[in-house]
CSV table of C-alpha atoms in Angstrom, one decimal:
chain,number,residue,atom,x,y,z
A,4,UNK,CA,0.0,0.0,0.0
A,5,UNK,CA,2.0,3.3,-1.2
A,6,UNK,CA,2.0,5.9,1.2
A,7,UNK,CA,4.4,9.0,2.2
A,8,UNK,CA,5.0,11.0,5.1
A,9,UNK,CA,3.6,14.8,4.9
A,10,UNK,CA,5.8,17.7,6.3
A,11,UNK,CA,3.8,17.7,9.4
A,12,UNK,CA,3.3,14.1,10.3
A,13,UNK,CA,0.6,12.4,8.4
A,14,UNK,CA,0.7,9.6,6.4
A,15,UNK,CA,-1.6,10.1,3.4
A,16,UNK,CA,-2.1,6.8,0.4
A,17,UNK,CA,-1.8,7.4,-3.1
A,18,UNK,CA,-1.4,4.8,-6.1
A,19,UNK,CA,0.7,4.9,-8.9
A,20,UNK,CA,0.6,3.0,-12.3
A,21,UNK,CA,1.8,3.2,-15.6
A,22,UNK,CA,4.3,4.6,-17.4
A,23,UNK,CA,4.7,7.7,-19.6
A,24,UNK,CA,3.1,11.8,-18.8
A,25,UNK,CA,2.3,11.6,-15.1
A,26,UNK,CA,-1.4,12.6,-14.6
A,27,UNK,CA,-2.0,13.4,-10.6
A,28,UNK,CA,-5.9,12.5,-10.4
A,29,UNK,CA,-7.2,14.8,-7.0
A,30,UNK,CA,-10.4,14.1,-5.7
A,31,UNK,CA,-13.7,15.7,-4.6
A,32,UNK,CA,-14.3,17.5,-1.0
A,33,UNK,CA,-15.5,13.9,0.6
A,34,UNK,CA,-14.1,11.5,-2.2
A,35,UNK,CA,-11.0,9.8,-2.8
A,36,UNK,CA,-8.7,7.9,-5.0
A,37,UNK,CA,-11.4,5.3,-5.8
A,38,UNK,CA,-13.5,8.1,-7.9
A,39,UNK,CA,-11.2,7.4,-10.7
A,40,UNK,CA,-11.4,4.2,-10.8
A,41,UNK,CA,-14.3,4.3,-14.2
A,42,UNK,CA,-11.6,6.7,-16.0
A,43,UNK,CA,-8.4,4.8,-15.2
A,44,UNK,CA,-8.3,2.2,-17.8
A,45,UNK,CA,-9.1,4.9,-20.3
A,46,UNK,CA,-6.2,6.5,-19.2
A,47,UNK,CA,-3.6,4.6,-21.5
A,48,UNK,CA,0.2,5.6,-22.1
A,49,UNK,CA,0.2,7.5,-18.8
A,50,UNK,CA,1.7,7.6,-15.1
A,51,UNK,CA,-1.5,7.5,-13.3
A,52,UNK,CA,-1.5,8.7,-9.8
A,53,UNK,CA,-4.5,9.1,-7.5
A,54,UNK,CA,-4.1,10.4,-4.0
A,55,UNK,CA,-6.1,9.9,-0.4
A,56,UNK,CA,-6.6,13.8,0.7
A,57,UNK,CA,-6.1,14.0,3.9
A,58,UNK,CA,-9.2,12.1,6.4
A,59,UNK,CA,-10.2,10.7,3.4
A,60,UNK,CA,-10.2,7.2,2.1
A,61,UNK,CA,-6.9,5.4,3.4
A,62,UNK,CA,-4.8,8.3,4.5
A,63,UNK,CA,-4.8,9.0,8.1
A,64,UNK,CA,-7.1,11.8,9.8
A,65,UNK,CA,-5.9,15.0,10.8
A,66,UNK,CA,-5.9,15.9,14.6
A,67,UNK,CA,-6.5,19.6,13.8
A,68,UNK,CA,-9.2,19.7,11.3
A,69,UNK,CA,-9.2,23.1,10.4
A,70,UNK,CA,-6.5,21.7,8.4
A,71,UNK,CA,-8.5,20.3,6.1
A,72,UNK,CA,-8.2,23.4,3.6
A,73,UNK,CA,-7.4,23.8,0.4
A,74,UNK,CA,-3.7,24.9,1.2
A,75,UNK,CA,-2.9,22.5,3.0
A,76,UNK,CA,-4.1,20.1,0.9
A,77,UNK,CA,-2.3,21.9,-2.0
A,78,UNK,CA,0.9,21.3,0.2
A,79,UNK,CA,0.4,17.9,0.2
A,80,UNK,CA,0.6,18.0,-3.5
A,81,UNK,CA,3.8,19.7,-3.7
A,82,UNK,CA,5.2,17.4,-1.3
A,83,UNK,CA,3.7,14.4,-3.2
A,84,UNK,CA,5.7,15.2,-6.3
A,85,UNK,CA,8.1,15.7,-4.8
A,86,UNK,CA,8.5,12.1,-2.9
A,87,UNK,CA,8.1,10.8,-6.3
A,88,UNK,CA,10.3,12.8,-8.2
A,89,UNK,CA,8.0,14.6,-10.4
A,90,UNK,CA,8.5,18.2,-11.5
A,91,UNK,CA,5.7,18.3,-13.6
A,92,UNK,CA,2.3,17.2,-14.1
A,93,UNK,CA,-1.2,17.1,-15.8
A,94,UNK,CA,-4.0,17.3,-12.5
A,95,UNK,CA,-7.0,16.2,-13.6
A,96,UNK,CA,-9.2,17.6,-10.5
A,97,UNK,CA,-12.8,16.4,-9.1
A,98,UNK,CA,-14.0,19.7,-7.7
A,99,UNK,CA,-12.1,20.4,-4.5
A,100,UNK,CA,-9.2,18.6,-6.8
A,101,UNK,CA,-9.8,21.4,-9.3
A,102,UNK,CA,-9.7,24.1,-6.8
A,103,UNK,CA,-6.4,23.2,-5.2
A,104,UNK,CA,-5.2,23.1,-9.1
A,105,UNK,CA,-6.0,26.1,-9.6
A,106,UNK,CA,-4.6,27.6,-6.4
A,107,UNK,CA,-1.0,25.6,-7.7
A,108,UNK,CA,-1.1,27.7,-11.0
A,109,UNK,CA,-0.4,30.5,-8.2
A,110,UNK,CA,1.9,29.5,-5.9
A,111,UNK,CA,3.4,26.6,-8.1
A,112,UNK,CA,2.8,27.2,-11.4
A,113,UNK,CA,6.4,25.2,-13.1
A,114,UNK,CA,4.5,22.1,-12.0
A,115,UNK,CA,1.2,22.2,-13.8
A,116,UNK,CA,2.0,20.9,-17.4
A,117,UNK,CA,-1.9,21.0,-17.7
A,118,UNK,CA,-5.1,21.2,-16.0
A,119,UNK,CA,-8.5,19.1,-16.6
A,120,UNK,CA,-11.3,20.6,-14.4
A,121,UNK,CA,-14.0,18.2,-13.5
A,122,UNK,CA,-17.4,20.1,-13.4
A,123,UNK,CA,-15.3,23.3,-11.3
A,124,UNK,CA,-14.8,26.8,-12.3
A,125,UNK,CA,-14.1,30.1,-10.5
A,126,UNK,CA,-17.4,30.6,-9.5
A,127,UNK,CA,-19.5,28.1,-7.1
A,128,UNK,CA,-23.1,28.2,-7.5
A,129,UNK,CA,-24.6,28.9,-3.7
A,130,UNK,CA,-27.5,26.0,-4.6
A,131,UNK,CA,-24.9,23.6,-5.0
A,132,UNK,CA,-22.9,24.4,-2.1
A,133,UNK,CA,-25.5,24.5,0.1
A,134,UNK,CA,-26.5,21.0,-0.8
A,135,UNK,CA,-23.0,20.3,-0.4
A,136,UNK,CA,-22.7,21.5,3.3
A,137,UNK,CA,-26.2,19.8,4.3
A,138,UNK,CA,-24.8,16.3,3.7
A,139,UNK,CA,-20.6,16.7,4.8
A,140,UNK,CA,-19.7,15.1,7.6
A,141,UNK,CA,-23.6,13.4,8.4
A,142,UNK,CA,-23.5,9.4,8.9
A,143,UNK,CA,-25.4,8.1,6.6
A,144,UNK,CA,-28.4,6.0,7.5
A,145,UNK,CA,-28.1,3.0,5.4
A,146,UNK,CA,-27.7,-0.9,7.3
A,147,UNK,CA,-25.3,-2.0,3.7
A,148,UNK,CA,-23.9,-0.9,0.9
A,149,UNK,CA,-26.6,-2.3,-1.4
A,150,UNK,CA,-29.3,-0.5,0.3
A,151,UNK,CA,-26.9,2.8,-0.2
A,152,UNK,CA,-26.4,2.2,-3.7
A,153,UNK,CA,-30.3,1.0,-4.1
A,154,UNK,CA,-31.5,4.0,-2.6
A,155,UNK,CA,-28.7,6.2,-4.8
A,156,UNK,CA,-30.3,5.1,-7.8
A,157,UNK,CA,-34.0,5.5,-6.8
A,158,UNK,CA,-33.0,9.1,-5.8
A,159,UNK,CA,-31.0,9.9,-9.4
A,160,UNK,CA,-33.3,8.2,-11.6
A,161,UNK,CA,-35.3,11.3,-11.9
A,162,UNK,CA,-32.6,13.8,-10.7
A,163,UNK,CA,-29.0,15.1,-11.9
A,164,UNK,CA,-28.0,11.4,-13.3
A,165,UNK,CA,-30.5,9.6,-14.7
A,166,UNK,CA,-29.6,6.6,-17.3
A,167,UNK,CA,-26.9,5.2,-14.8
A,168,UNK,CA,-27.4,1.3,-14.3
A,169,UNK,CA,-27.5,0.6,-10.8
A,170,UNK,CA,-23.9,-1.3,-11.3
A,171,UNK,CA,-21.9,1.8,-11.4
A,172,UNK,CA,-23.9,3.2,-8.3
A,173,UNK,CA,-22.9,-0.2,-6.4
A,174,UNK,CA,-19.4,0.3,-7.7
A,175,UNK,CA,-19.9,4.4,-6.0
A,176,UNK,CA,-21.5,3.5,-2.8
A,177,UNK,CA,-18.5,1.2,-1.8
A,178,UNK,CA,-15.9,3.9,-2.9
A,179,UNK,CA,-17.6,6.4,-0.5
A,180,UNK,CA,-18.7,4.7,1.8
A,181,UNK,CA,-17.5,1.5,4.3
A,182,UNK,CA,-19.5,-1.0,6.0
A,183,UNK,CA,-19.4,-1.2,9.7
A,184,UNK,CA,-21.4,-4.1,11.4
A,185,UNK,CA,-24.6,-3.5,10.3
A,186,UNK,CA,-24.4,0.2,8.6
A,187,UNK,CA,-22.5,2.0,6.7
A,188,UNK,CA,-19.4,4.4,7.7
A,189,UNK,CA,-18.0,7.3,6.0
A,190,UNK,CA,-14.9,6.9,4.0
A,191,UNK,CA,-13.5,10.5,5.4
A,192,UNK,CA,-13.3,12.5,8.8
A,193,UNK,CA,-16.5,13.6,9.7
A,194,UNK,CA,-14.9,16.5,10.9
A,195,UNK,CA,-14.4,17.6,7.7
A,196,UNK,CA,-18.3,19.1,7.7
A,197,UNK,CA,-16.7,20.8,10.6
A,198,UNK,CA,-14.2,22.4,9.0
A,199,UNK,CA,-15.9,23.2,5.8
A,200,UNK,CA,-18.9,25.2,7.7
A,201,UNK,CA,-16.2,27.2,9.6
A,202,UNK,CA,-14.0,28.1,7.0
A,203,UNK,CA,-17.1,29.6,5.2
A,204,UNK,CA,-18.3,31.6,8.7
A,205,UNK,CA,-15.0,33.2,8.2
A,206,UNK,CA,-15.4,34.7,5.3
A,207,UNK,CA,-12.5,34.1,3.7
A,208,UNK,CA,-13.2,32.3,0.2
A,209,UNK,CA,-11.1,34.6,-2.3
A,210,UNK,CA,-12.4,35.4,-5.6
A,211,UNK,CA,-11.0,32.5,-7.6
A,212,UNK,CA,-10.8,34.2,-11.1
A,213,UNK,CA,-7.2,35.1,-11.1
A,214,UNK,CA,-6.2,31.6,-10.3
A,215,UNK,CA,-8.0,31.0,-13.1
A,216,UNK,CA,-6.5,33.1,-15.0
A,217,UNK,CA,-3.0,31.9,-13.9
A,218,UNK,CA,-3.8,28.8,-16.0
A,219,UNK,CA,-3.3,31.3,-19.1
A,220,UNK,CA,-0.9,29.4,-21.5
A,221,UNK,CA,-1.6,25.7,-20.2
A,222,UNK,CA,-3.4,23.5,-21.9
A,223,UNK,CA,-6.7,23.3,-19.8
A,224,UNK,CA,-10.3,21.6,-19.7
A,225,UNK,CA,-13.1,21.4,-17.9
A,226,UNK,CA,-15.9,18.9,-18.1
A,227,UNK,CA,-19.7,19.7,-16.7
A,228,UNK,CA,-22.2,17.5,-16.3
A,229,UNK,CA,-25.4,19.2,-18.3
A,230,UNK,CA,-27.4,18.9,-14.7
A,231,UNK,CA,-25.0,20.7,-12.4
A,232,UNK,CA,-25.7,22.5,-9.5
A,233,UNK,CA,-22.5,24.0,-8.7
A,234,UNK,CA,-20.7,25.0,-12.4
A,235,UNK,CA,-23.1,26.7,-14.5
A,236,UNK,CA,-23.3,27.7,-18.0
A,237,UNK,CA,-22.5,31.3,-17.8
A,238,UNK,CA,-19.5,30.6,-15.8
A,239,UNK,CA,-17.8,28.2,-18.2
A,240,UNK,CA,-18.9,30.5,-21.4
A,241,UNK,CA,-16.8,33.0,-19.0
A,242,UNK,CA,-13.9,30.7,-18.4
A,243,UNK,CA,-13.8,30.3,-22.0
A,244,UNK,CA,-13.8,33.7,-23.3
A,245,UNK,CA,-11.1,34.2,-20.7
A,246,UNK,CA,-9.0,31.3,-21.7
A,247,UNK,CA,-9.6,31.0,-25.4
A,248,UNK,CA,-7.8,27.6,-26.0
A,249,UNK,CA,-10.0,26.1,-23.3
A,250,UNK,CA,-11.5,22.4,-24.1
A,251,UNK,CA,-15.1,22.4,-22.9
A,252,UNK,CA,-17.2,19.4,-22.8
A,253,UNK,CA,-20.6,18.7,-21.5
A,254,UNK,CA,-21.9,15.6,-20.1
A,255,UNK,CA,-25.4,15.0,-21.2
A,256,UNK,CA,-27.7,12.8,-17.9
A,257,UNK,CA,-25.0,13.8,-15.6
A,258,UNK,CA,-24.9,16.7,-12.4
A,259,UNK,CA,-22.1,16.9,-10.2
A,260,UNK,CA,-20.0,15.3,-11.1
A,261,UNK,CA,-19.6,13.1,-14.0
A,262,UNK,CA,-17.7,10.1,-13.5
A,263,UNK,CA,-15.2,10.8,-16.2
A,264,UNK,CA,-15.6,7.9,-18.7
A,265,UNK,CA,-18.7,9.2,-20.7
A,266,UNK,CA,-17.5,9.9,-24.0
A,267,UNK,CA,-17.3,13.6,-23.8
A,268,UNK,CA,-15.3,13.4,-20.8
A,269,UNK,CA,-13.2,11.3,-22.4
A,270,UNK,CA,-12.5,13.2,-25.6
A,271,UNK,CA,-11.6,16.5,-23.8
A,272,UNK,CA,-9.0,14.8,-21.5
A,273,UNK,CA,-7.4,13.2,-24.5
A,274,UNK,CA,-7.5,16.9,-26.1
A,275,UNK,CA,-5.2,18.1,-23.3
A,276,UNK,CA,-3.1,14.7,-22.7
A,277,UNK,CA,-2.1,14.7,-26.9
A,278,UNK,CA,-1.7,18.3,-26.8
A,279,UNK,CA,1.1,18.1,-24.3
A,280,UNK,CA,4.3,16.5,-25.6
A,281,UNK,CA,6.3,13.8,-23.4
A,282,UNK,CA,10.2,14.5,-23.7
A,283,UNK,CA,11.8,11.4,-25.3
């Protein structure tokens, strides 16, 4: 089980396959590593690498949660790469994962060789991040995994993801959550609702446009699924007129977010992986 020591004392799991442009694959707010797992073996004649934010999945929980943030967790990047050697990479980034891309084009901007953004953009919609903060850090109330995934696919049938067989949400349930002795866990510090709810009492969410425009001469994406509640339209018509050379693709039957192997997914991460060559 690969895993490396963080600068102040965690041990955080990541995975690492393949060979060829390394692709760092960051996670959502309360995913992990797993989330990739439908895009992976599309992901051919590439170093894959998927990370465990910290309290998530199989990296270790933080003491202090107020350091789940998204420079912290940006840190843990840069000290990522760095265990493995890697000056630069391609992030393709699940929402939070997007975010802490962006904020590297910033501070750390010699190690993005290019940026896919999965259904994020410089502007959150308040509908979607409210839902967001209702559900972080609450137990869910299921007795198995089947009756999560079951219950997953009633629910989405006639919301943001209709058409998905109830295979993949089976598959999804047991990469978020864990079953205890007769529920289900959280794959993540619950603490992290903690930390998300008081970061945003403070105030201090910047206005995320000029990372976005740090990204300015990278080859960049960003996927949205059609039904999204927190990337809308109007902001990726934005991103685009700021960014001309931006690949945008829409998922059609999907909200947030997609699972990155629908076709349209598919074809705007190869866009940016061709468009970047790999020294010989």
């Amino acid at each position: 089980m690969p895993r490396f020591d963080t600068s102040d004392g965690l041990s955080l799991h990541y995975t690492d396959q393949g060979d060829g442009l390394p692709v760092l694959c960051l996670p959502g707010l309360t995913r992990n590593g797993d989330d990739f797992q439908f895009v992976l073996p599309h992901l051919k004649g590439v170093r894959a690498i998927t990370l465990d934010s910290r309290g998530r999945g199989l990296s270790e929980w933080d003491g202090d949660y107020m350091n789940y943030s998204i420079p912290r967790e940006a840190a843990d990047v840069v000290e990522l790469c760095a265990f493995l050697g890697l000056e630069r990479v391609v992030i393709l980034g699940t929402s939070r994962g997007g975010l802490i891309a962006m904020g590297l084009a910033v501070t750390h901007p010699q190690l993005l060789q290019g940026v896919i953004l999965n259904d994020i953009g410089p502007v959150i919609d308040e509908d979607g991040l409210d839902r967001i903060k209702d559900y972080v850090g609450v137990t869910p109330r299921f007795p198995d995994l089947e009756t999560a995934a079951q219950t997953m696919a009633k629910a989405e049938a006639g919301g943001e993801f209709p058409n998905v067989p109830l295979s993949r949400w089976r598959a999804h349930a047991a990469a978020i959550y864990r079953q205890a002795d007769n529920h289900v866990v959280l794959r993540y510090d619950p603490r992290l609702g903690d930390a998300m709810r008081e970061q945003a009492k403070a105030g201090d969410f910047p206005d995320l446009w000029p990372f976005f425009d740090a990204l300015k001469g990278k080859p960049v994406a960003v996927i949205r699924g059609a039904n999204s509640d927190l990337l809308s339209e109007a902001t990726v018509a934005e991103m685009s007129r700021r960014h001309g050379d931006l690949v945008v693709a829409t998922v059609p039957d999907r909200g947030h977010v997609p699972f990155l192997d629908e076709p349209e997914a598919l074809k705007a991460i190869n866009a940016v992986l061709k468009s970047i060559r790999v020294p010989a």
